[in-house]
Coordinates of C-alpha atoms and ligand atoms in Angstrom, one line a residue:
X1490 CA 34.1 -52.3 -109.0
X1491 CA 32.0 -51.4 -106.0
X1492 CA 32.5 -47.6 -106.2
X1493 CA 32.2 -46.4 -109.8
X1494 CA 33.8 -43.1 -108.7
X1495 CA 37.1 -45.0 -108.3
X1496 CA 37.1 -45.9 -111.9
X1497 CA 39.1 -43.7 -114.4
X1498 CA 36.9 -43.8 -117.4
X1499 CA 38.5 -44.4 -120.8
X1500 CA 35.4 -45.5 -122.8
X1501 CA 34.0 -42.2 -124.0
X1502 CA 33.4 -43.6 -127.5
X1503 CA 30.9 -46.0 -125.9
X1504 CA 29.2 -43.3 -123.9
X1505 CA 30.1 -40.2 -122.0
X1506 CA 29.1 -38.9 -118.6
X1507 CA 26.4 -36.2 -118.5
X1508 CA 27.8 -32.7 -118.6
X1509 CA 26.6 -30.4 -115.8
X1510 CA 25.2 -27.9 -118.4
X1511 CA 23.1 -30.8 -119.9
X1512 CA 22.0 -31.9 -116.5
X1513 CA 20.9 -28.4 -115.6
X1514 CA 19.1 -27.9 -119.0
X1515 CA 17.3 -31.3 -118.4
X1516 CA 16.2 -30.3 -114.9
X1517 CA 15.0 -26.8 -116.0
X1518 CA 13.1 -28.2 -119.0
X1519 CA 11.5 -31.0 -116.9
X1520 CA 10.1 -28.3 -114.5
X1521 CA 9.3 -25.5 -117.0
X1522 CA 8.0 -27.3 -120.0
X1523 CA 5.5 -29.8 -118.7
X1524 CA 3.2 -29.7 -121.7
X1525 CA 3.1 -31.9 -124.7
X1526 CA 4.5 -29.9 -127.6
X1527 CA 1.6 -31.0 -129.8
X1528 CA -1.1 -29.7 -127.4
X1529 CA -3.1 -26.7 -128.5
X1530 CA -3.0 -24.8 -125.2
X1531 CA -0.3 -22.4 -123.9
X1532 CA 1.4 -25.0 -121.8
X1533 CA 1.9 -27.1 -124.9
X1534 CA 2.9 -24.1 -127.0
X1535 CA 5.6 -23.3 -124.5
X1536 CA 7.1 -26.8 -124.8
X1537 CA 6.8 -26.5 -128.6
X1538 CA 8.6 -23.1 -128.6
X1539 CA 11.4 -24.6 -126.5
X1540 CA 11.8 -27.4 -129.0
X1541 CA 11.8 -24.9 -131.9
X1542 CA 14.5 -22.9 -130.1
X1543 CA 16.7 -26.0 -129.7
X1544 CA 16.1 -26.9 -133.4
X1545 CA 17.3 -23.4 -134.4
X1546 CA 20.4 -23.7 -132.3
X1547 CA 21.4 -27.2 -133.7
X1548 CA 20.6 -26.0 -137.2
X1549 CA 23.0 -23.1 -136.7
X1550 CA 25.7 -25.4 -135.4
X1551 CA 25.4 -27.9 -138.3
X1552 CA 24.7 -25.3 -141.0
X1553 CA 21.3 -26.4 -142.1
X1554 CA 17.7 -25.3 -142.0
X1555 CA 15.9 -25.9 -138.7
X1556 CA 13.1 -27.8 -140.4
X1557 CA 15.7 -30.3 -141.7
X1558 CA 16.1 -31.7 -138.2
X1559 CA 14.2 -34.7 -136.8
X1560 CA 14.6 -35.6 -133.1
X1561 CA 15.2 -39.3 -132.5
X1562 CA 16.1 -41.7 -129.7
X1563 CA 19.7 -41.8 -130.8
X1564 CA 22.0 -42.6 -133.7
X1565 CA 20.7 -46.2 -134.1
X1566 CA 17.2 -44.9 -134.8
X1567 CA 18.5 -42.1 -137.0
X1568 CA 20.4 -44.6 -139.2
X1569 CA 17.4 -46.9 -139.4
X1570 CA 15.2 -43.9 -140.4
X1571 CA 17.7 -42.8 -143.1
X1572 CA 18.1 -46.3 -144.6
X1573 CA 14.4 -47.1 -144.3
X1574 CA 13.7 -43.9 -146.1
X1575 CA 16.1 -44.8 -148.9
X1576 CA 14.5 -48.3 -149.2
X1577 CA 11.0 -46.8 -149.4
X1578 CA 11.7 -43.8 -151.5
X1579 CA 14.2 -45.2 -154.1
X1580 CA 13.2 -47.5 -157.0
X1581 CA 12.7 -51.2 -156.1
X1582 CA 16.1 -52.2 -157.6
X1583 CA 18.0 -49.3 -156.1
X1584 CA 21.5 -50.1 -154.9
X1585 CA 23.3 -48.5 -151.9
X1586 CA 27.1 -48.3 -151.6
X1587 CA 28.4 -48.0 -148.1
X1588 CA 31.8 -48.3 -146.4
X1589 CA 32.8 -51.6 -145.0
X1590 CA 33.7 -49.9 -141.6
X1591 CA 30.3 -48.5 -140.7
X1592 CA 28.9 -49.0 -137.2
X1593 CA 26.6 -52.1 -137.0
X1594 CA 23.5 -49.9 -136.7
X1595 CA 24.2 -48.7 -140.3
X1596 CA 25.5 -52.0 -141.7
X1597 CA 22.7 -54.1 -140.3
X1598 CA 20.0 -51.6 -141.2
X1599 CA 21.3 -51.5 -144.7
X1600 CA 21.4 -55.3 -145.0
X1601 CA 17.9 -55.4 -143.6
X1602 CA 16.4 -53.1 -146.2
X1603 CA 18.6 -53.7 -149.2
X1604 CA 19.6 -57.4 -148.7
X1605 CA 22.0 -58.0 -151.6
X1606 CA 21.5 -54.7 -153.3
X1607 CA 24.6 -53.4 -151.4
X1608 CA 28.2 -52.7 -152.3
X1609 CA 30.8 -52.4 -149.6
X1610 CA 33.4 -49.6 -150.2
X1611 CA 36.8 -50.9 -149.0
X1612 CA 39.0 -49.2 -146.5
X1613 CA 42.8 -48.9 -146.6
X1614 CA 45.2 -50.5 -144.0
X1615 CA 45.3 -47.0 -142.4
X1616 CA 41.6 -47.2 -141.7
X1617 CA 40.4 -44.6 -144.2
X1618 CA 37.7 -45.4 -146.8
X1619 CA 39.3 -45.7 -150.2
X1620 CA 38.3 -42.6 -152.0
X1621 CA 40.3 -43.6 -155.1
X1622 CA 38.4 -46.9 -155.3
X1623 CA 35.2 -45.0 -155.0
X1624 CA 36.1 -42.5 -157.7
X1625 CA 37.2 -45.2 -160.1
X1626 CA 34.2 -47.4 -159.5
X1627 CA 31.7 -44.6 -159.8
X1628 CA 33.3 -43.8 -163.2
X1629 CA 33.1 -47.4 -164.5
X1630 CA 30.1 -48.9 -162.8
X1631 CA 27.4 -50.2 -165.1
X1632 CA 24.8 -49.0 -162.6
X1633 CA 25.6 -46.1 -160.4
X1634 CA 24.6 -46.2 -156.7
X1635 CA 21.2 -44.7 -155.8
X1636 CA 22.6 -43.7 -152.4
X1637 CA 26.0 -43.5 -150.7
X1638 CA 26.8 -44.0 -147.0
X1639 CA 30.0 -43.1 -145.1
X1640 CA 30.6 -42.3 -141.5
X1641 CA 32.4 -39.1 -140.4
X1642 CA 34.8 -40.7 -137.8
X1643 CA 35.2 -44.4 -137.0
X1644 CA 34.1 -45.4 -133.5
X1645 CA 36.7 -48.2 -133.1
X1646 CA 39.8 -46.6 -134.6
X1647 CA 38.9 -42.9 -134.4
X1648 CA 40.1 -42.5 -138.0
X1649 CA 38.5 -39.5 -139.7
X1650 CA 36.8 -40.3 -143.0
X1651 CA 36.8 -38.2 -146.2
X1652 CA 33.2 -37.2 -145.9
X1653 CA 33.8 -33.8 -147.6
X1654 CA 35.3 -35.6 -150.7
X1655 CA 32.4 -38.0 -150.8
X1656 CA 29.9 -35.1 -150.5
X1657 CA 31.6 -33.5 -153.5
X1658 CA 31.4 -36.8 -155.5
X1659 CA 27.7 -37.2 -154.5
X1660 CA 26.9 -33.6 -155.5
X1661 CA 28.5 -34.0 -158.9
X1662 CA 26.4 -37.1 -159.6
X1663 CA 23.2 -36.1 -157.7
X1664 CA 23.5 -39.1 -155.4
X1665 CA 21.8 -38.9 -151.9
X1666 CA 24.4 -39.1 -149.2
X1667 CA 24.0 -40.4 -145.6
X1668 CA 26.7 -39.7 -143.1
X1669 CA 26.8 -41.2 -139.6
X1670 CA 28.5 -38.3 -137.7
X1671 CA 27.9 -39.8 -134.2
X1672 CA 31.6 -39.9 -133.2
X1673 CA 32.5 -36.6 -134.9
X1674 CA 29.8 -34.3 -133.5
X1675 CA 30.9 -32.8 -130.1
X1676 CA 34.6 -33.8 -130.7
X1677 CA 35.3 -31.8 -133.9
X1678 CA 33.5 -28.8 -135.3
X1679 CA 30.2 -29.7 -136.8
X1680 CA 30.2 -27.0 -139.3
X1681 CA 29.7 -28.2 -142.9
X1682 CA 28.0 -31.4 -141.9
X1683 CA 24.6 -29.7 -142.5
X1684 CA 25.4 -29.6 -146.3
X1685 CA 25.1 -33.4 -146.3
X1686 CA 21.6 -34.8 -147.2
X1687 CA 21.3 -37.1 -144.2
X1688 CA 23.4 -36.8 -141.0
X1689 CA 23.0 -38.7 -137.7
X1690 CA 24.2 -37.7 -134.2
X1691 CA 23.7 -38.9 -130.6
X1692 CA 23.7 -36.8 -127.4
X1693 CA 25.3 -39.4 -125.1
X1694 CA 28.6 -39.3 -127.1
X1695 CA 29.3 -35.7 -126.2
X1696 CA 27.9 -35.2 -122.6
X1697 CA 24.2 -35.2 -123.4
X1698 CA 21.7 -37.7 -122.0
X1699 CA 21.3 -41.2 -123.3
X1700 CA 18.3 -42.0 -125.6
X1701 CA 18.2 -38.8 -127.6
X1702 CA 19.7 -37.9 -131.0
X1703 CA 18.9 -36.4 -134.3
X1704 CA 18.7 -37.0 -138.0
X1705 CA 19.3 -34.1 -140.4
X1706 CA 17.3 -34.9 -143.5
X1707 CA 15.7 -32.8 -146.3
X1708 CA 12.6 -30.9 -145.2
X1709 CA 11.6 -30.7 -148.8
X1710 CA 10.1 -33.9 -150.2
X1711 CA 8.7 -36.5 -147.9
X1712 CA 10.9 -38.5 -145.6
X1713 CA 9.4 -42.0 -145.2
X1714 CA 8.8 -42.5 -141.4
X1715 CA 10.0 -45.6 -139.6
X1716 CA 7.7 -45.0 -136.7
X1717 CA 4.0 -44.3 -137.4
X1718 CA 1.1 -43.0 -135.3
X1719 CA 1.3 -39.3 -135.0
X1720 CA 2.0 -36.0 -136.9
X1721 CA 5.1 -35.0 -134.9
X1722 CA 8.3 -33.9 -136.6
X1723 CA 6.4 -32.9 -139.8
X1724 CA 5.2 -36.6 -140.0
X1725 CA 8.8 -37.8 -140.2
X1726 CA 8.8 -39.4 -136.7
X1727 CA 5.7 -40.1 -134.7
X1728 CA 5.7 -39.9 -130.9
X1729 CA 5.8 -37.2 -128.2
X1730 CA 9.2 -35.5 -128.4
X1731 CA 11.7 -35.8 -125.5
X1732 CA 11.8 -32.1 -124.7
X1733 CA 14.2 -32.3 -121.7
X1734 CA 16.4 -34.7 -123.6
X1735 CA 16.6 -32.5 -126.7
X1736 CA 17.3 -29.3 -124.6
X1737 CA 20.0 -31.1 -122.7
X1738 CA 21.6 -32.5 -125.9
X1739 CA 21.8 -29.1 -127.4
X1740 CA 23.1 -27.5 -124.2
X1741 CA 25.9 -30.1 -124.1
X1742 CA 26.7 -29.6 -127.8
X1743 CA 26.9 -25.8 -127.3
X1744 CA 29.6 -26.4 -124.6
X1745 CA 31.6 -28.6 -126.9
X1746 CA 31.3 -26.3 -129.9
X1747 CA 32.5 -23.4 -127.7
X1748 CA 35.5 -25.5 -126.6
X1749 CA 36.2 -26.2 -130.3
X1750 CA 36.3 -22.5 -131.0
X1751 CA 34.4 -23.2 -134.2
X1752 CA 37.4 -23.9 -136.3
X1753 CA 39.8 -26.7 -137.1
X1754 CA 42.6 -27.3 -136.1
X1755 CA 42.0 -25.8 -132.7
X1756 CA 44.2 -25.5 -129.6
X1757 CA 41.9 -27.5 -127.5
X1758 CA 42.1 -30.6 -129.7
X1759 CA 45.8 -30.1 -130.3
X1760 CA 46.6 -30.3 -126.6
X1761 CA 44.5 -33.4 -126.2
X1762 CA 46.1 -35.1 -129.2
X1763 CA 49.6 -34.4 -127.8
X1764 CA 48.7 -36.1 -124.5
X1765 CA 47.2 -39.0 -126.4
X1766 CA 50.4 -39.3 -128.5
X1767 CA 52.5 -39.4 -125.4
X1768 CA 50.5 -42.4 -124.2
X1769 CA 50.9 -44.1 -127.6
X1770 CA 54.7 -43.5 -127.5
X1771 CA 54.9 -45.1 -124.0
X1772 CA 53.0 -48.2 -125.2
X1773 CA 55.2 -48.6 -128.3
X1774 CA 58.4 -48.1 -126.3
X1775 CA 57.5 -50.5 -123.5
X1776 CA 55.4 -53.3 -125.0
X1777 CA 56.9 -55.5 -127.7
X1778 CA 54.5 -56.1 -130.6
X1779 CA 52.2 -53.2 -129.9
X1780 CA 50.7 -51.5 -133.0
X1781 CA 48.6 -48.3 -133.0
X1782 CA 45.8 -48.8 -135.5
X1783 CA 45.4 -46.0 -138.0
X1784 CA 48.6 -44.3 -136.7
X1785 CA 49.3 -42.7 -140.1
X1786 CA 45.8 -41.2 -140.5
X1787 CA 44.1 -38.2 -139.1
X1788 CA 42.2 -39.4 -136.1
X1789 CA 39.9 -38.2 -133.3
X1790 CA 42.0 -36.6 -130.6
X1791 CA 40.5 -38.9 -127.9
X1792 CA 40.9 -42.4 -129.4
X1793 CA 43.7 -45.0 -129.3
X1794 CA 43.1 -48.3 -130.9
X1795 CA 46.0 -50.6 -130.1
X1796 CA 46.9 -54.1 -131.0
X1797 CA 48.3 -55.4 -127.7
X1798 CA 51.0 -58.0 -127.2
X1799 CA 49.4 -61.3 -128.0
X1800 CA 50.0 -63.1 -124.8
X1801 CA 46.5 -62.2 -123.5
X1802 CA 43.0 -61.8 -125.0
X1803 CA 41.6 -58.3 -125.0
X1804 CA 38.7 -59.2 -122.7
X1805 CA 41.2 -60.3 -120.1
X1806 CA 43.0 -57.0 -120.5
X1807 CA 39.7 -55.2 -119.9
X1808 CA 39.0 -57.2 -116.7
X1809 CA 42.6 -56.7 -115.4
X1810 CA 42.5 -53.0 -116.2
X1811 CA 39.1 -52.7 -114.6
X1812 CA 40.5 -54.3 -111.4
X1813 CA 43.3 -51.7 -111.6
X1814 CA 40.7 -48.9 -111.7
X1815 CA 40.5 -48.2 -115.5
X1816 CA 37.5 -48.7 -117.8
X1817 CA 38.6 -49.4 -121.3
X1818 CA 37.0 -51.3 -124.2
X1819 CA 37.8 -54.0 -126.7
X1820 CA 36.6 -53.9 -130.3
X1821 CA 36.3 -57.7 -130.5
X1822 CA 36.5 -60.8 -128.4
X1823 CA 39.4 -63.3 -128.4
X1824 CA 40.2 -64.6 -131.9
X1825 CA 39.9 -68.0 -130.3
X1826 CA 36.5 -67.2 -128.8
X1827 CA 33.1 -67.5 -130.3
X1828 CA 32.6 -64.0 -131.4
X1829 CA 33.8 -62.7 -134.8
X1830 CA 36.8 -60.3 -134.8
X1831 CA 36.1 -56.7 -135.5
X1832 CA 34.7 -56.1 -139.0
X1833 CA 36.5 -52.8 -139.0
X1834 CA 39.9 -54.2 -138.5
X1835 CA 39.3 -57.1 -140.9
X1836 CA 38.1 -54.6 -143.6
X1837 CA 41.4 -52.8 -143.0
X1838 CA 43.3 -56.0 -143.9
X1839 CA 44.3 -57.2 -140.4
X1840 CA 44.2 -60.9 -139.8
X1841 CA 41.6 -62.4 -137.5
X1842 CA 44.4 -63.1 -135.0
X1843 CA 45.6 -59.5 -135.0
X1844 CA 42.1 -58.1 -135.0
X1845 CA 41.5 -60.3 -132.0
X1846 CA 44.1 -58.4 -129.8
X1847 CA 42.8 -54.9 -130.1
X1848 CA 42.0 -52.6 -127.1
X1849 CA 40.3 -49.2 -127.4
X1850 CA 41.1 -46.3 -125.1
X1851 CA 38.9 -43.3 -125.5
X1852 CA 39.1 -40.2 -123.3
X1853 CA 36.7 -37.3 -122.9
X1854 CA 37.0 -33.5 -122.8
X1855 CA 37.4 -33.5 -119.0
X1856 CA 40.1 -36.3 -118.9
X1857 CA 43.2 -34.7 -117.4
X1858 CA 46.7 -35.5 -118.8
X1859 CA 47.5 -37.3 -115.5
X1860 CA 44.8 -39.9 -116.2
X1861 CA 46.5 -40.8 -119.5
X1862 CA 49.8 -41.2 -117.6
X1863 CA 48.2 -43.3 -114.9
X1864 CA 46.6 -45.4 -117.6
X1865 CA 49.9 -46.0 -119.2
X1866 CA 51.4 -47.1 -115.9
X1867 CA 48.4 -49.5 -115.3
X1868 CA 48.8 -51.1 -118.8
X1869 CA 52.5 -51.6 -118.2
X1870 CA 51.7 -53.1 -114.8
X1871 CA 49.2 -55.5 -116.2
X1872 CA 51.7 -56.5 -118.9
X1873 CA 54.5 -57.1 -116.3
X1874 CA 52.2 -59.3 -114.2
X1875 CA 50.9 -61.3 -117.2
X1876 CA 53.6 -64.1 -117.3
X1877 CA 53.0 -64.9 -113.7
X1878 CA 49.2 -65.1 -114.3
X1879 CA 49.7 -67.6 -117.1
X1880 CA 51.7 -70.1 -115.0
Ligands
LIG1952 N1 27.2 -44.8 -134.9 C1 28.4 -44.8 -134.3 C2 29.6 -44.4 -135.1 C3 28.5 -45.1 -132.9 O1 29.7 -45.1 -132.4 C4 27.4 -45.4 -132.2 C5 27.5 -45.8 -130.8 O2 28.4 -46.4 -130.4 C6 26.1 -45.4 -132.9 C7 26.1 -45.1 -134.2 C8 24.8 -45.7 -132.1 O3 24.5 -44.7 -131.3 P1 23.3 -44.8 -130.2 O4 23.8 -45.3 -129.0 O5 22.9 -43.3 -130.1 O6 22.2 -45.5 -130.9

């Protein structure tokens, strides 16, 4: 597509455009806070104070102590910091239990540091981690887990996960809990997440800049750093902080939290969910064999994960919709291709063939209802044209 402005963007779970408030905050900070927050002079102190102000604001939004927050380069680094900390701080034979549907940055970091000292918590066909399985296995396990890991909302399906229930189980048993809240933060109220021991988030998923995020982690007790070479962030993450990035991230999150009116359920997300449901009903009514993944579960208001009619591979759908002016995403490559099908869908019990026909549509706060309607028309148009293409 030569002109990106002609593309209607339905891939907000991958990344979202910069919100004007974040852009302004970034520009202001770049001009006003030129110092290094660690420098001893007043120019440095002003940058440090700006960072402290942002830390206070994010702490208020999450419900934690400002000192519990570490700025990172994004959720991948945050997950690596949390899992590296577990590996370094827990006993050598410590075991981690984590859900089978985590983002690769969590799954692969866990595999890297824990090798075979991992247990995958299964998910149901509806895309929710199986809390009953967890409860039963915690009761009967010969060795209880030394840490538990569960995401807040799944990036592929949008299905919300029972993090509050897992937090309660962890509290009862004094098990440290890490929650990757990357897709939740900025789409649903963040309140309560701050009670979890370790929580990750990423600015570019909610209108902040790319390359900045956070890890909420205990300020008491030493968090074992992944990056060495400086005293920043209470020695939890070395390197000069990205002051404009952090200020822009917090500005974007404040906009989202205001839209969410601080409670759940909230009108803003109700309206968005209804528009999304209309799109799903159109697909189901018009395309034989379409299945909405996680349809029976509570889901993010912006995400549709759909198994498409199997006449075409998802990457070809993506190309055809791109030509029609719509940016969408596929969770996996063709089942017949070289890449593995989505580990999330296979963990939910879908066959490799079914997992290989999934498309993900994810809207943003600023997506108007007309765009969902136009997307539905485009999908039906591509479907109608498909038999001719295959001749
Ligand atoms: N966790 C989840 C659930 C995600 O969806 C993503 C990005 O897609 C990440 C982590 C990684 O985030 P980042 O791009 O900030 O490293």
